[in-house]
């Protein structure tokens, strides 16, 4: 099992460009998440999907959109990138409802917006 | 005030030392208390968790929760250089509440030989 995979691993964008970060999991998990991690700020939840067909905003959703394409895949889109979106982005998945509902993280995407 | 507070460190200790990592929280609804470990340039992974108050031991690691003071601890005995990582506490609510954990900022631990 590959677990949670993310593409790309690295990306450099110019201000105003758009891009989509891809995430897939092969653990048959119901819930999927997108976090960003910045120095001194810890992990902050951007969006999550409790189950296929549903998405909800997290702590820092502005400037992002998501799509739960199917049970396996959850993508994050930046429509018009800004330097403030320079960060490391992690996708995670979990069974949901489990105890304690462990989240499994991908390796991350390092995004720089110039 | 953030819901979960954690000193970012870094905490530097010699090999073999006992390490104490701590968090405080403000949400009384938290019932599960998880610790994630994150190596440099990797995603976090669950290290261990406890339910409600008390201690839980797993090898060299002991997690401790004091709900009365809203204080979470992770102790590492006989620390090794391979324990060098960032440790994130992540409490979450119990049944009826949000199943999504609230992550602390993480404490960077450096164990030098």
Short mmCIF file of N, CA and C in Angstrom, two decimals, chain A residues 10 31 33 35 37 40-43 45 48 50 90 96 98-103 105-107 110, chain B residues 2 8 32 34 36 38 40-46 49 86 88 92 99-101 103-106:
data_model
loop_
_atom_site.label_atom_id
_atom_site.label_comp_id
_atom_site.label_asym_id
_atom_site.label_seq_id
_atom_site.Cartn_x
_atom_site.Cartn_y
_atom_site.Cartn_z
N UNK A 10 7.30 19.53 -5.26
CA UNK A 10 7.77 20.91 -5.20
C UNK A 10 7.10 21.69 -6.32
N UNK A 31 -12.63 9.98 5.23
CA UNK A 31 -12.34 11.40 5.40
C UNK A 31 -10.97 11.77 4.84
N UNK A 33 -8.29 15.42 4.20
CA UNK A 33 -8.01 16.76 4.73
C UNK A 33 -6.87 17.42 3.95
N UNK A 35 -4.03 20.44 4.87
CA UNK A 35 -3.43 21.33 5.86
C UNK A 35 -2.33 22.14 5.19
N UNK A 37 1.35 24.07 6.56
CA UNK A 37 2.25 24.15 7.71
C UNK A 37 3.26 25.25 7.45
N UNK A 40 6.39 28.23 12.88
CA UNK A 40 5.81 28.90 14.03
C UNK A 40 4.30 28.86 14.10
N UNK A 41 3.64 28.32 13.06
CA UNK A 41 2.17 28.33 13.03
C UNK A 41 1.59 26.92 13.18
N UNK A 42 2.40 25.92 13.04
CA UNK A 42 1.87 24.57 13.15
C UNK A 42 1.02 24.19 11.95
N UNK A 43 0.25 23.13 12.11
CA UNK A 43 -0.63 22.64 11.05
C UNK A 43 -1.97 23.37 11.14
N UNK A 45 -5.78 23.67 9.32
CA UNK A 45 -6.70 22.98 8.42
C UNK A 45 -7.28 23.96 7.41
N UNK A 48 -11.69 20.14 4.53
CA UNK A 48 -11.76 18.72 4.74
C UNK A 48 -13.00 18.15 4.07
N UNK A 50 -15.55 15.01 4.88
CA UNK A 50 -15.91 13.95 5.81
C UNK A 50 -16.24 12.65 5.07
N UNK A 90 0.05 19.65 3.28
CA UNK A 90 -0.09 18.22 3.58
C UNK A 90 -1.53 17.78 3.36
N UNK A 96 -12.59 8.11 9.87
CA UNK A 96 -13.66 8.95 10.44
C UNK A 96 -14.56 8.10 11.34
N UNK A 98 -13.55 6.65 13.91
CA UNK A 98 -12.74 5.69 14.64
C UNK A 98 -12.19 6.30 15.92
N UNK A 99 -11.61 5.47 16.77
CA UNK A 99 -11.05 5.93 18.03
C UNK A 99 -9.56 5.67 18.02
N UNK A 100 -8.68 6.67 17.96
CA UNK A 100 -9.01 8.07 17.97
C UNK A 100 -9.14 8.67 16.58
N UNK A 101 -9.34 7.86 15.58
CA UNK A 101 -9.43 8.34 14.21
C UNK A 101 -8.11 8.92 13.73
N UNK A 102 -7.13 8.05 13.68
CA UNK A 102 -5.77 8.43 13.29
C UNK A 102 -5.76 9.04 11.90
N UNK A 103 -5.05 10.13 11.76
CA UNK A 103 -4.85 10.73 10.44
C UNK A 103 -3.53 10.23 9.87
N UNK A 105 -0.78 11.00 6.97
CA UNK A 105 -0.36 12.14 6.17
C UNK A 105 0.46 11.71 4.97
N UNK A 106 0.35 12.53 3.91
CA UNK A 106 1.21 12.37 2.76
C UNK A 106 2.55 13.04 3.01
N UNK A 107 3.47 12.98 2.03
CA UNK A 107 4.81 13.53 2.21
C UNK A 107 4.89 15.04 2.07
N UNK A 110 5.85 21.27 -1.29
CA UNK A 110 6.48 22.54 -0.92
C UNK A 110 6.21 23.55 -2.03
N UNK B 2 -4.61 30.57 21.57
CA UNK B 2 -4.88 29.38 20.78
C UNK B 2 -5.45 28.29 21.68
N UNK B 8 7.55 25.88 20.93
CA UNK B 8 8.18 25.36 19.72
C UNK B 8 9.63 24.90 19.89
N UNK B 32 -9.65 12.72 23.50
CA UNK B 32 -8.54 11.93 22.97
C UNK B 32 -7.34 12.86 22.83
N UNK B 34 -3.58 12.93 21.32
CA UNK B 34 -2.65 12.24 20.43
C UNK B 34 -1.33 12.98 20.35
N UNK B 36 1.79 13.24 17.59
CA UNK B 36 2.33 12.94 16.28
C UNK B 36 3.82 13.30 16.27
N UNK B 38 7.04 14.18 13.67
CA UNK B 38 7.31 14.61 12.30
C UNK B 38 8.81 14.77 12.11
N UNK B 40 12.11 15.69 9.76
CA UNK B 40 12.36 16.80 8.85
C UNK B 40 11.96 16.44 7.42
N UNK B 41 11.18 17.29 6.80
CA UNK B 41 10.75 17.15 5.41
C UNK B 41 9.87 15.92 5.17
N UNK B 42 9.17 15.49 6.23
CA UNK B 42 8.23 14.38 6.12
C UNK B 42 6.88 14.82 6.67
N UNK B 43 5.86 14.00 6.40
CA UNK B 43 4.56 14.24 6.99
C UNK B 43 4.50 13.71 8.42
N UNK B 44 3.63 14.26 9.26
CA UNK B 44 3.48 13.74 10.64
C UNK B 44 2.96 12.31 10.62
N UNK B 45 3.31 11.56 11.67
CA UNK B 45 2.77 10.21 11.85
C UNK B 45 2.41 10.03 13.32
N UNK B 46 1.32 9.29 13.55
CA UNK B 46 0.86 9.09 14.92
C UNK B 46 1.87 8.29 15.72
N UNK B 49 -1.48 7.64 21.60
CA UNK B 49 -2.57 8.47 22.08
C UNK B 49 -3.07 7.93 23.41
N UNK B 86 10.15 16.79 15.27
CA UNK B 86 9.18 17.71 15.86
C UNK B 86 8.01 16.89 16.37
N UNK B 88 4.17 16.92 17.81
CA UNK B 88 2.95 17.73 17.83
C UNK B 88 1.90 17.06 18.70
N UNK B 92 -8.47 15.95 20.57
CA UNK B 92 -9.75 16.07 19.85
C UNK B 92 -10.90 15.72 20.78
N UNK B 99 -14.44 15.24 15.22
CA UNK B 99 -13.42 14.18 15.24
C UNK B 99 -12.09 14.68 14.70
N UNK B 100 -12.07 15.96 14.30
CA UNK B 100 -10.83 16.51 13.74
C UNK B 100 -9.97 17.04 14.87
N UNK B 101 -8.71 16.61 14.96
CA UNK B 101 -7.86 17.08 16.05
C UNK B 101 -7.45 18.54 15.85
N UNK B 103 -4.21 20.72 16.27
CA UNK B 103 -2.77 20.51 16.41
C UNK B 103 -2.10 21.67 17.14
N UNK B 104 -1.17 21.34 18.03
CA UNK B 104 -0.28 22.33 18.58
C UNK B 104 0.77 22.70 17.54
N UNK B 105 1.56 23.72 17.84
CA UNK B 105 2.57 24.18 16.88
C UNK B 105 3.72 23.19 16.72
N UNK B 106 3.87 22.28 17.71
CA UNK B 106 4.97 21.33 17.65
C UNK B 106 6.19 21.81 18.40
#
